[in-house]
XYZ file of C-alpha atoms in Angstrom:
392
model
C 29.650 -35.361 80.952
C 26.277 -34.644 81.000
C 24.365 -32.179 82.229
C 21.740 -32.513 84.305
C 19.128 -29.698 84.143
C 16.033 -30.826 86.276
C 13.216 -31.350 87.886
C 15.782 -31.751 90.827
C 17.282 -29.754 89.468
C 14.017 -28.902 90.420
C 11.026 -30.356 91.588
C 7.887 -29.001 92.782
C 7.691 -25.836 90.582
C 9.839 -24.742 88.014
C 12.528 -22.720 89.646
C 15.491 -21.429 87.457
C 18.744 -19.627 88.764
C 21.322 -18.065 86.555
C 24.435 -17.077 88.839
C 27.288 -15.625 86.468
C 30.119 -13.660 87.432
C 32.534 -13.007 84.807
C 33.162 -16.283 83.472
C 32.101 -17.811 86.547
C 29.026 -19.427 86.891
C 27.159 -19.564 90.337
C 24.968 -22.829 89.660
C 22.045 -23.388 91.056
C 22.716 -27.190 91.103
C 25.347 -25.785 89.671
C 24.302 -23.540 86.204
C 20.619 -23.504 85.759
C 18.023 -25.920 87.646
C 14.253 -26.100 86.851
C 11.865 -27.683 88.427
C 9.094 -29.529 87.585
C 8.191 -33.354 88.692
C 5.595 -35.237 86.700
C 2.161 -34.689 88.726
C 0.007 -38.149 89.028
C -3.307 -38.977 88.817
C -3.858 -35.798 86.071
C -5.333 -37.509 83.205
C -3.464 -39.158 80.749
C -0.987 -37.571 77.997
C -4.136 -36.475 76.331
C -5.698 -34.518 78.748
C -2.484 -32.626 79.410
C -2.045 -31.612 75.906
C -5.607 -30.414 75.795
C -4.787 -27.996 78.712
C -1.469 -26.972 77.315
C -2.859 -25.723 74.558
C -5.566 -24.100 76.002
C -3.600 -22.119 78.649
C -1.894 -19.167 77.711
C 0.677 -17.333 78.902
C -1.195 -14.448 80.438
C -2.982 -17.332 82.512
C 0.294 -17.702 83.887
C 1.366 -14.002 84.602
C -2.413 -14.097 86.275
C -1.406 -17.354 88.277
C 2.091 -15.320 89.570
C 0.395 -12.340 90.359
C -2.183 -14.278 92.827
C 0.305 -15.591 94.247
C 2.528 -13.009 95.065
C -0.023 -9.922 94.783
C 2.104 -8.388 92.260
C 1.500 -7.379 89.046
C 3.355 -9.224 86.526
C 4.031 -7.532 83.166
C 4.258 -8.984 80.002
C 8.714 -8.263 79.513
C 8.885 -9.995 82.415
C 6.582 -13.314 81.524
C 7.574 -13.429 77.821
C 11.299 -12.218 78.479
C 13.554 -10.790 75.703
C 15.699 -12.343 73.511
C 18.418 -12.923 75.071
C 16.732 -15.242 77.464
C 15.259 -17.203 74.611
C 18.800 -17.391 73.365
C 20.532 -18.758 76.468
C 17.273 -21.042 77.253
C 16.157 -19.462 80.520
C 13.096 -19.239 82.125
C 10.387 -16.330 80.737
C 11.087 -16.771 78.011
C 9.593 -15.249 75.059
C 8.070 -17.036 72.613
C 9.800 -17.670 69.319
C 8.644 -19.594 65.614
C 12.041 -20.195 64.478
C 12.999 -23.267 64.393
C 16.494 -22.935 64.717
C 15.809 -20.831 67.900
C 13.368 -23.169 69.341
C 16.249 -26.222 69.197
C 18.915 -23.619 70.613
C 16.142 -22.798 73.368
C 16.276 -26.587 73.968
C 19.591 -27.041 74.848
C 19.449 -24.133 77.588
C 23.446 -22.556 76.123
C 22.896 -20.735 80.168
C 23.311 -24.181 81.649
C 26.995 -25.565 79.670
C 29.371 -22.832 81.345
C 29.898 -24.934 84.314
C 31.246 -28.422 81.902
C 33.252 -25.401 80.158
C 34.505 -24.337 83.573
C 35.048 -28.267 84.999
C 37.362 -28.977 81.392
C 39.651 -26.145 82.358
C 40.417 -27.212 85.734
C 40.804 -30.918 84.592
C 43.556 -29.362 81.879
C 44.880 -27.095 84.524
C 45.006 -30.695 86.768
C 47.092 -32.036 84.170
C 49.957 -29.934 84.585
C 50.865 -30.836 81.151
C 48.258 -27.856 79.176
C 50.317 -25.179 77.446
C 49.256 -21.858 75.950
C 49.920 -23.200 72.779
C 47.475 -23.212 69.276
C 47.293 -26.865 69.447
C 46.636 -27.086 72.688
C 43.974 -24.418 73.071
C 42.331 -25.982 70.151
C 42.061 -29.578 72.332
C 40.639 -27.558 74.748
C 38.574 -25.633 73.264
C 37.145 -28.752 70.970
C 36.687 -30.504 74.047
C 34.425 -27.392 75.692
C 32.205 -27.651 72.703
C 31.847 -31.077 73.707
C 31.242 -30.507 76.732
C 28.655 -27.961 76.602
C 26.316 -27.592 73.305
C 26.892 -31.506 72.236
C 26.612 -33.171 75.636
C 24.985 -30.306 77.713
C 22.351 -29.772 75.147
C 22.232 -33.307 74.271
C 21.060 -34.293 78.167
C 18.957 -30.569 78.830
C 17.311 -31.625 75.549
C 16.504 -35.323 77.066
C 15.454 -33.799 80.143
C 12.879 -31.695 78.589
C 11.240 -34.543 76.280
C 10.531 -36.536 79.308
C 9.458 -33.550 81.353
C 7.001 -32.463 78.530
C 3.951 -33.866 80.218
C 4.406 -31.689 83.804
C 5.496 -28.796 81.400
C 2.360 -28.963 79.930
C 0.894 -27.933 83.011
C 3.451 -25.611 85.238
C 4.864 -24.160 81.655
C 2.620 -24.707 78.388
C 4.800 -21.868 76.508
C 7.997 -24.049 76.566
C 9.050 -25.671 73.003
C 7.971 -28.963 73.395
C 4.648 -29.023 75.262
C 3.147 -25.381 73.110
C 4.140 -28.189 70.002
C 6.638 -25.318 68.172
C 8.912 -27.932 67.897
C 7.776 -31.655 66.878
C 7.847 -35.132 68.464
C 10.331 -36.161 65.060
C 12.369 -32.948 65.157
C 13.037 -33.248 69.583
C 14.161 -36.942 69.029
C 16.141 -36.564 65.760
C 18.309 -33.008 68.135
C 18.746 -35.949 70.434
C 20.109 -38.681 68.452
C 22.522 -35.772 66.735
C 23.960 -34.147 69.631
C 24.115 -37.586 71.383
C 26.474 -38.708 68.589
C 28.289 -35.673 67.990
C 29.563 -35.922 71.450
C 29.911 -39.194 71.296
C 31.985 -38.666 67.730
C 33.972 -35.826 68.846
C 35.051 -37.331 72.394
C 36.491 -40.321 70.013
C 38.155 -37.619 67.786
C 40.046 -36.477 70.827
C 41.438 -39.725 71.618
C 43.036 -39.996 68.382
C 44.181 -36.461 68.516
C 46.059 -37.177 72.427
C 47.056 -40.500 71.017
C 45.434 -42.286 74.529
C 46.194 -46.013 74.032
C 42.586 -46.689 75.711
C 39.556 -44.729 74.352
C 39.174 -42.732 78.180
C 37.222 -39.528 76.424
C 35.028 -42.018 74.886
C 34.343 -44.123 77.729
C 33.497 -40.757 80.107
C 31.160 -39.779 77.539
C 28.899 -43.112 77.451
C 29.125 -43.083 81.016
C 28.166 -39.177 80.733
C 25.364 -39.975 78.686
C 23.860 -42.990 80.591
C 23.453 -41.267 83.624
C 22.143 -38.368 81.759
C 19.368 -40.993 80.186
C 18.330 -42.436 83.396
C 18.502 -39.232 85.813
C 15.995 -38.016 83.629
C 13.596 -41.328 82.087
C 11.943 -43.963 83.804
C 12.044 -46.480 85.129
C 14.836 -45.063 87.416
C 14.482 -41.231 86.467
C 17.264 -39.958 89.354
C 16.001 -36.808 89.743
C 12.565 -38.043 92.357
C 15.435 -38.795 94.668
C 16.668 -36.304 96.398
C 20.193 -38.145 97.680
C 21.072 -39.903 94.079
C 19.257 -36.763 91.850
C 21.402 -34.253 93.516
C 24.813 -36.354 93.752
C 23.989 -36.771 89.779
C 23.815 -33.075 89.520
C 26.573 -32.170 91.436
C 28.994 -35.211 89.691
C 28.038 -34.336 86.306
C 28.961 -30.721 86.811
C 31.955 -31.084 88.835
C 33.557 -34.143 87.899
C 32.637 -35.064 84.237
C 34.121 -32.493 82.874
C 37.183 -32.001 84.983
C 37.891 -36.084 84.670
C 37.638 -35.047 80.766
C 40.193 -31.691 80.798
C 42.703 -33.610 82.656
C 42.680 -37.087 80.693
C 42.904 -34.644 77.432
C 46.383 -33.457 78.676
C 47.216 -35.441 81.097
C 46.538 -38.722 83.529
C 43.470 -39.319 85.040
C 44.296 -41.867 88.474
C 42.120 -42.480 90.699
C 42.739 -40.232 93.796
C 42.620 -36.931 91.595
C 39.000 -38.774 90.487
C 38.062 -39.181 94.557
C 39.197 -35.489 95.066
C 36.549 -34.431 92.403
C 34.161 -36.864 93.939
C 34.619 -34.664 97.113
C 33.805 -31.669 95.315
C 30.494 -33.369 93.702
C 29.276 -33.819 97.295
C 29.798 -29.930 97.899
C 27.453 -29.502 94.443
C 25.248 -32.370 95.677
C 24.762 -29.588 98.749
C 24.168 -26.775 95.906
C 21.764 -28.861 94.561
C 19.709 -28.870 97.733
C 19.538 -25.359 98.069
C 17.143 -25.329 94.806
C 14.520 -28.040 96.562
C 13.266 -25.412 99.197
C 10.934 -23.346 97.657
C 9.235 -26.206 95.746
C 8.789 -28.068 99.468
C 4.611 -27.628 99.109
C 4.450 -28.987 95.803
C 6.562 -31.491 96.893
C 4.601 -32.513 99.751
C 1.197 -32.656 97.800
C 3.063 -34.739 95.164
C 4.940 -37.188 97.306
C 7.978 -36.363 95.973
C 11.117 -37.150 98.566
C 13.538 -33.829 97.845
C 15.337 -33.027 101.462
C 13.580 -30.497 102.272
C 10.589 -32.887 102.409
C 12.067 -35.876 104.057
C 14.049 -34.277 106.864
C 12.422 -30.252 107.017
C 13.353 -27.502 105.975
C 15.391 -26.688 109.430
C 17.371 -29.860 109.628
C 17.702 -29.550 105.725
C 19.272 -26.404 105.425
C 21.891 -27.475 107.701
C 22.519 -30.846 105.575
C 22.949 -28.362 102.762
C 25.616 -26.250 104.193
C 27.387 -28.906 105.772
C 27.600 -30.727 102.498
C 29.052 -27.775 101.076
C 31.515 -26.725 103.574
C 32.761 -29.594 105.057
C 34.232 -31.095 101.554
C 35.825 -28.128 100.737
C 37.228 -28.209 104.172
C 37.975 -31.407 103.405
C 39.812 -30.911 99.612
C 41.691 -27.930 101.454
C 43.087 -30.620 104.023
C 43.806 -33.074 101.718
C 46.029 -30.608 99.985
C 47.498 -29.348 103.331
C 48.655 -33.274 103.471
C 50.513 -33.367 100.207
C 52.471 -30.114 100.812
C 50.051 -28.032 98.811
C 49.890 -25.184 101.392
C 49.059 -21.858 99.687
C 46.484 -23.419 98.051
C 45.114 -25.701 100.878
C 45.054 -21.388 102.830
C 43.015 -20.200 99.359
C 40.807 -22.729 99.317
C 39.901 -21.999 103.006
C 39.680 -18.679 102.502
C 36.802 -18.839 99.211
C 34.807 -21.022 101.922
C 34.966 -18.310 104.549
C 33.068 -15.841 102.606
C 30.563 -18.590 101.802
C 30.332 -19.280 105.640
C 29.135 -15.868 106.060
C 26.716 -15.356 103.259
C 24.892 -19.084 104.770
C 24.666 -17.098 108.175
C 23.809 -14.030 107.129
C 20.953 -15.283 104.140
C 20.576 -18.862 103.873
C 20.198 -20.237 107.318
C 18.099 -17.217 108.041
C 15.385 -18.632 105.769
C 16.012 -20.641 102.892
C 13.181 -20.037 100.377
C 13.490 -16.174 100.327
C 17.142 -15.789 100.016
C 17.796 -18.683 98.026
C 18.719 -16.935 94.827
C 20.532 -13.930 96.431
C 23.071 -17.004 98.700
C 23.557 -18.552 95.179
C 24.665 -15.327 93.796
C 26.212 -14.107 96.482
C 28.047 -17.280 97.498
C 28.485 -19.702 94.908
C 31.647 -17.943 92.605
C 33.496 -18.620 95.770
C 32.924 -22.256 95.436
C 33.412 -22.253 91.465
C 37.004 -20.640 92.202
C 37.790 -22.867 94.301
C 37.807 -26.129 91.990
C 39.910 -24.096 89.762
C 42.464 -23.510 92.351
C 42.284 -27.262 93.345
C 43.190 -27.596 89.657
C 46.179 -25.637 89.733
C 47.120 -27.170 93.293
C 46.802 -30.771 91.453
C 48.873 -29.839 88.600
C 51.433 -27.786 90.236
C 51.800 -30.882 92.903
C 52.042 -34.057 89.991
C 50.025 -37.375 91.478
C 49.210 -37.183 94.729
């Protein structure tokens, strides 16, 4: 249940978008999306580290000011304590090793996984507000969020350390605030904590087959090949973005449903449709990086198809697959839920016309803040529909 954070989870320049509406996180790539791709032909690792060590935060501020024509304050560049603890871009410098460790796990990105577990529990039709079920769900959320999302965020930062040395040298790893050994120890601890918790949940739920452990192992494998060479899925616009969408929507849903009920292939297919909608969301974050991606020869969708074509691919993926889910629910007789999803798609289409399709580069953040909470609520509606209907 890896949470992936990206380079495509960003591509090109490191952009992070965080949108929360109450407990709902509007996913910029479903939550937090950051970019930074490996730069080829910029010397070796040693050269990158020297540059990171010599470049100050003032250099970053000056670069932004030169690019935008605006003055950047120290507070804006350095961020605040809350930003640091959440792992948001622009967080202030820290020396406390435990705060640095927390920053690497990017707590703000845990929210979509927690939401996904909730949706899966609703889809099981068996969750009740009893102390035992609440304790099971909270344990599953801790597994999916702090442990497994923290694992994938940390491993992603580890494999991005060279490009971060150029783009964001003040981040924990390239700045040297945390050592190589400490990073690797954190990766292994979070991995085994997640695996151990998943096995414990299997025992708690009395599963004959360790489905929770299997889902966890699969998610961790996807996390690794997403960030690490030679596959490094994030370098491919389609594969990387779909891995992002599936890991944020399908995997936590499957975990929540498997914990309280039975996970069947029809529901898995249904959630994969939502993952295609997640792919569309992930594409939104590639538009601001298009120039950098072109320069580096990276194959993001806006580069491959052009901005005008890619923006229509993006909204098409988001809308069509949500409406397909609504159609499936209508077909099995869950008309009120199908109507609710259609009602939640309508404002997304409105904001697409009003903002995103006009200028996907200028309005990407505003569009995500406005539209994505409706998609996130639609996932919960779908979970409730499945729980109400039973096996599809």
